[in-house]
Structure formats: structure tokens, C-alpha cells
Short mmCIF file of C-alpha atoms in Angstrom, two decimals:
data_model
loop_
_atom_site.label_atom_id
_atom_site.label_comp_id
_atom_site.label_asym_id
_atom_site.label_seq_id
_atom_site.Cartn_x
_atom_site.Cartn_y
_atom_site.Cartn_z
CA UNK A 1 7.54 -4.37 -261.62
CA UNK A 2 8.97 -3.79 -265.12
CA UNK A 3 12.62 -3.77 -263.60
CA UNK A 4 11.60 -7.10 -261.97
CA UNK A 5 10.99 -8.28 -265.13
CA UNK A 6 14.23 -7.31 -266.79
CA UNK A 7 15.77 -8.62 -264.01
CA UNK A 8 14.60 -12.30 -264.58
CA UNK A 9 15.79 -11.73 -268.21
CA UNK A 10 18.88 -10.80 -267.91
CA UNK A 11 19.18 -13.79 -265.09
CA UNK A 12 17.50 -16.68 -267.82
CA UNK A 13 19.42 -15.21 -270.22
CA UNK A 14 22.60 -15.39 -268.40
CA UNK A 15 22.18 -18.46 -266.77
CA UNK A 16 21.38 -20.14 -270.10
CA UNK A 17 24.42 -18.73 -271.73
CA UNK A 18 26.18 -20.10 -268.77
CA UNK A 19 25.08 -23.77 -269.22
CA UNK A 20 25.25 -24.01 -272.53
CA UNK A 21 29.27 -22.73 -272.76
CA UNK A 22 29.81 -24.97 -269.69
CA UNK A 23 28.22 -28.18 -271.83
CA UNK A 24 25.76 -28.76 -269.05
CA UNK A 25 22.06 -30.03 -270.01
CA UNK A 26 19.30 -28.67 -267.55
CA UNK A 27 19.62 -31.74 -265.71
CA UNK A 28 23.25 -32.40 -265.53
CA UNK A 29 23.08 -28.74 -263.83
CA UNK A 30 19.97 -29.08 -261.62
CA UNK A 31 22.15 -32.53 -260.30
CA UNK A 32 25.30 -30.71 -259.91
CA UNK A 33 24.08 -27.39 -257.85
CA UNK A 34 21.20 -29.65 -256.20
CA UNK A 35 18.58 -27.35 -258.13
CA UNK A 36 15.29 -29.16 -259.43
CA UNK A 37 15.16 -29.46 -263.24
CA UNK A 38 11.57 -27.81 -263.34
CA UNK A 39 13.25 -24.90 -261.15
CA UNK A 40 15.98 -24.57 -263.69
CA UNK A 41 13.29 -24.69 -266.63
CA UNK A 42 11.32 -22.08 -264.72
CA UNK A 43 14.28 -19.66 -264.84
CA UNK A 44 15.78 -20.22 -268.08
CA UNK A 45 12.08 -18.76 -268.91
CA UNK A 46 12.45 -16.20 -266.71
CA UNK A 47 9.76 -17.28 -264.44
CA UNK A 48 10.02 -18.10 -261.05
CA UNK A 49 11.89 -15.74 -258.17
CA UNK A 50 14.97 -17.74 -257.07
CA UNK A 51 16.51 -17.42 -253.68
CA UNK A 52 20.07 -16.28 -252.96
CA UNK A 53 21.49 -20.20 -251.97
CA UNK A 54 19.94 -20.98 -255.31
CA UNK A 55 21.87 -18.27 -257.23
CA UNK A 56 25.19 -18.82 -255.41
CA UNK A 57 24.82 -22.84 -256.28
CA UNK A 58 24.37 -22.25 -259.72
CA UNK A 59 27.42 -19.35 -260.19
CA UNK A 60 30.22 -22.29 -258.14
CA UNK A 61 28.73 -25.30 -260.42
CA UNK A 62 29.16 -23.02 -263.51
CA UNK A 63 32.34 -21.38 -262.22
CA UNK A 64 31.26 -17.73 -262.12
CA UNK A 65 30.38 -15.00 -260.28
CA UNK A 66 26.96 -14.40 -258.63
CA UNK A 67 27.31 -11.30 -260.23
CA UNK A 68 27.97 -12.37 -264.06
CA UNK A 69 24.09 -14.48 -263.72
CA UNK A 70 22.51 -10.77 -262.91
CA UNK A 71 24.67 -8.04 -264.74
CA UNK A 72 23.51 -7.03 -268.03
CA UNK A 73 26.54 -5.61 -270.35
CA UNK A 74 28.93 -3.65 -268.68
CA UNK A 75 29.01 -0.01 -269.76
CA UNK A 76 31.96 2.13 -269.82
CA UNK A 77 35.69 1.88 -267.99
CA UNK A 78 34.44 3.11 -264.32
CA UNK A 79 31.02 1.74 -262.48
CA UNK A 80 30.11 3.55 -259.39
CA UNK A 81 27.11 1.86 -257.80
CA UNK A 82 24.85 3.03 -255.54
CA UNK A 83 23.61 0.67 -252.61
CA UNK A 84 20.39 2.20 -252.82
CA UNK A 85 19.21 0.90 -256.67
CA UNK A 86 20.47 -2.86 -255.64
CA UNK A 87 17.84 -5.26 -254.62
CA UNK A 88 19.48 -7.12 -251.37
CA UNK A 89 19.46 -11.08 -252.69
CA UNK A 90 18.88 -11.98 -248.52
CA UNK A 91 17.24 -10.55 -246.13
CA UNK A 92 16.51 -11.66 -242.51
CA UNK A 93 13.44 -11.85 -240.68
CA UNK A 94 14.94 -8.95 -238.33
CA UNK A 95 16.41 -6.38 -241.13
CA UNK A 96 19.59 -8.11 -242.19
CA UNK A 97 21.03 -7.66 -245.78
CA UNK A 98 23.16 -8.50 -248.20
CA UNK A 99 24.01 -6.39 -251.27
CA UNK A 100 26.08 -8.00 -254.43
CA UNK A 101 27.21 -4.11 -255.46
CA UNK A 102 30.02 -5.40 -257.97
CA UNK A 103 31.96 -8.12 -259.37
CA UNK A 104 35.71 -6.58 -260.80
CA UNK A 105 36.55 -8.13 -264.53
CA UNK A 106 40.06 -10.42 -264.95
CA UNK A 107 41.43 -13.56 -264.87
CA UNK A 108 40.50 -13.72 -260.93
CA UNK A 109 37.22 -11.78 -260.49
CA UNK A 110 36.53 -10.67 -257.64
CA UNK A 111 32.80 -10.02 -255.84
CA UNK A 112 32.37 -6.89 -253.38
CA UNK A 113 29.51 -7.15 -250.93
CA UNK A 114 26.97 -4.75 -248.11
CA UNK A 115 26.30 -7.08 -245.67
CA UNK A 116 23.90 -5.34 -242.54
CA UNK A 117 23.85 -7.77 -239.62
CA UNK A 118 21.26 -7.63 -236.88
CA UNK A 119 22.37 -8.60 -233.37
CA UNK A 120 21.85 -12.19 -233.62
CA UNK A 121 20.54 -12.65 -237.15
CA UNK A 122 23.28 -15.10 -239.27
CA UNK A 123 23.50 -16.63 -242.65
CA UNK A 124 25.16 -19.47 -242.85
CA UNK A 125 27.04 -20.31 -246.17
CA UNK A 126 27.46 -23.80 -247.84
CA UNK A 127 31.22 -24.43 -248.93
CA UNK A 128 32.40 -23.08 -252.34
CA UNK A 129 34.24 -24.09 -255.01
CA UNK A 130 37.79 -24.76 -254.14
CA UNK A 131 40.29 -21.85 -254.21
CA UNK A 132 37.61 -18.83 -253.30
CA UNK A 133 39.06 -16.81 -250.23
CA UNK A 134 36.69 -14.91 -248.75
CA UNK A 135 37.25 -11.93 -246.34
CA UNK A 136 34.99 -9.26 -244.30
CA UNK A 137 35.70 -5.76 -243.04
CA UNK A 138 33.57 -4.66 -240.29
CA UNK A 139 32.78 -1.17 -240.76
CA UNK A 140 30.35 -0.58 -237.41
CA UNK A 141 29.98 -3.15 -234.99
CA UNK A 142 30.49 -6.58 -234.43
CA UNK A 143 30.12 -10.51 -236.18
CA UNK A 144 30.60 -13.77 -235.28
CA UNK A 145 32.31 -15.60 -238.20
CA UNK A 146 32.21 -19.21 -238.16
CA UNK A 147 34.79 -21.04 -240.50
CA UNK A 148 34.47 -24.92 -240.46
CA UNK A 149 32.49 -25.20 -236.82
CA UNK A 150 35.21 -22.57 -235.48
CA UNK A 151 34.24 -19.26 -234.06
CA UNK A 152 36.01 -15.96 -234.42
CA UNK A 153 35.01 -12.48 -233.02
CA UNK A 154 35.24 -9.62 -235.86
CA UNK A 155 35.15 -6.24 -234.11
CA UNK A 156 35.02 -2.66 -236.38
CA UNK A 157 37.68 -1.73 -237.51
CA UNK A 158 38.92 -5.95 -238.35
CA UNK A 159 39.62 -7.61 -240.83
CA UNK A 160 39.11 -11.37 -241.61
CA UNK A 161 40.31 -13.68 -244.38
CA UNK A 162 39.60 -17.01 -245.26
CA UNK A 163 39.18 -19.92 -247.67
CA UNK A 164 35.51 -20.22 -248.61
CA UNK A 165 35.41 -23.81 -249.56
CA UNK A 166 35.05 -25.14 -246.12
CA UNK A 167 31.30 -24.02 -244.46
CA UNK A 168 31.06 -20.69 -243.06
CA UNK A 169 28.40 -18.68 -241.15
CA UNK A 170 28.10 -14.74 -240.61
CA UNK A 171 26.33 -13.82 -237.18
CA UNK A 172 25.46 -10.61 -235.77
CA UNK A 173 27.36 -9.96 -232.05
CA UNK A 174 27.04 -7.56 -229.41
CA UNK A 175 24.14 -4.56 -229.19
CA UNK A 176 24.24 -3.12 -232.30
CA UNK A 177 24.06 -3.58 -235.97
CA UNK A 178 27.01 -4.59 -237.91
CA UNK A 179 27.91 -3.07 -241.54
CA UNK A 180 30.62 -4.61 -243.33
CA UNK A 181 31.99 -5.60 -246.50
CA UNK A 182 32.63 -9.06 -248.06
CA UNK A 183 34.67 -10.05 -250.76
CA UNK A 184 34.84 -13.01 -252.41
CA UNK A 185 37.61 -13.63 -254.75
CA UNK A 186 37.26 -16.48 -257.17
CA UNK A 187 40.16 -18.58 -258.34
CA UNK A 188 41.54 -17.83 -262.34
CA UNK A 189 39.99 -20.20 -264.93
CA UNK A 190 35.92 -20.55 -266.58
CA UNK A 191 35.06 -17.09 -264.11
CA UNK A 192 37.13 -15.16 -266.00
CA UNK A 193 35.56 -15.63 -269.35
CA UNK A 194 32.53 -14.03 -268.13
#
């Protein structure tokens, strides 16, 4: 509960710092990443439990990372971080997951993901900002990746890149579960001032 509680801090905190460098009021933001005002009010209090399609909204209308609107200070040269102490922002009604574990620092930042995909189970993505590339590495298993209506098989062992402003679904295939890991790697510019 108390690390909960942090968490929404460091999120209102971040968020608000976010905003107010970007020169956004609360409502020029809630119109621009299609959040409600009273929503955005709610979390700049730290109140509220916002879902994952909120979060990523609010990181591509600011130009950021998910990651730099729920990392506190960054300690040290070297992070190693352990799946286990990450809260997954989604989960799926049958056991799927996604895990933000890090987002490297520089003038293109770049977000590394867990993704656990039940047989059938997808998430489907809304387009981001312009000059993201995405990619996925299936560790066990198999996904469906759907880039702009188009489907494409991703086996383990595969590799798949593409550019993350058009709309894009992940969908668990075959049997069995599918691990893999995402990165999203965000064009130069505001992200890297975080």
C-alpha cells in the first residue's frame, strides 16, 4: 500500500513537471491526449489509479517516455532491474502482461519491455507520435503482430521492427504462451530532456 502511494507521487509529480515545461494547462493536455480534465486534476494530486492507454497518451502528447512519468531519480551509472519488483501497467483477463523494466537516458531514449502473451489474448495499441520504431523479440512462442490492419506471424527466435505511429496490435498465436521483449525507441528532441 505505502509503495502504491509513492508510486502515485512520483507519477503527479512527474506528470506535473511534464506539463508545466511543455507549457500545457490541464486542459490544453486533457484535449491533446483525449484525457478528462478532472482525470488529469485527480492525478496531478496523486489520486486516482490510471490505466496503461492513459499513461502512454500522456508520455506521446508530452514527448516522453512512459517510463520518465513513473521513475523517481535515477541512482548510480548501472540499473539492473528485476521483473519481479515491477508492477505490470496491463494485464489481460487470461494472465497476459506487460512490464515497462527500463527506459535508457540520451538524445533518443529508448523503452525496454516483458510482454507475456496468452494464446489469444492481444492489446491493441493506438498510433504514436511520429518517428517511434517499435520492435519485438519473441523469446518462447508465438504473436500475431498487426501493423496498420496487416498481419505478420512472429515465431521464437524472430525479430520484428516497425514504425509505431501507424496502429498496431500484439496477439497471442499458437498453444502456448509467448514471452518477448519490446522496445520502443523514441525519436531525439523534448524525450531527451527527461
Amino acid at each position: 500500500m505505502a509503495e502504491t502511494a509513492a508510486a502515485l507521487r512520483t507519477l503527479a509529480h512527474n506528470v506535473r513537471t511534464a506539463r508545466t515545461r511543455a507549457g500545457l494547462s490541464l486542459d490544453e493536455l486533457g484535449r491533446r491526449a483525449q484525457v478528462s480534465k478532472g482525470a488529469l486534476v485527480a492525478l496531478e494530486k496523486a489520486q486516482g489509479n490510471p490505466n496503461f492507454a492513459t499513461l502512454v497518451r500522456l508520455a506521446d502528447t508530452l514527448g516522453i517516455p512512459v517510463s520518465a512519468l513513473l521513475e523517481g531519480r535515477a541512482e548510480g551509472h548501472v540499473r539492473v532491474v528485476s521483473a519481479d519488483i515491477l508492477a505490470p501497467l496491463w494485464t489481460g483477463a487470461r494472465g497476459s502482461e506487460a512490464r515497462l523494466m527500463l527506459t535508457t537516458s540520451g538524445p533518443a531514449p529508448t523503452e525496454v519491455w516483458r510482454w507475456k502473451l496468452e494464446p489469444g489474448e492481444e492489446y491493441a495499441s493506438h498510433p504514436h507520435q511520429a518517428g517511434v520504431v517499435e520492435t519485438v523479440s519473441v523469446t518462447s512462442g508465438r504473436m500475431t503482430l498487426v501493423v496498420d490492419g496487416n498481419e505478420h506471424t512472429v515465431d521464437a527466435g524472430q525479430t520484428a521492427a516497425f514504425d509505431g505511429d501507424a496502429p498496431h496490435t500484439y496477439r497471442g498465436a499458437g498453444t502456448e504462451t509467448c514471452h518477448l521483449i519490446m522496445t520502443v525507441h523514441l525519436p531525439p528532441g523534448p524525450a531527451s530532456t527527461t
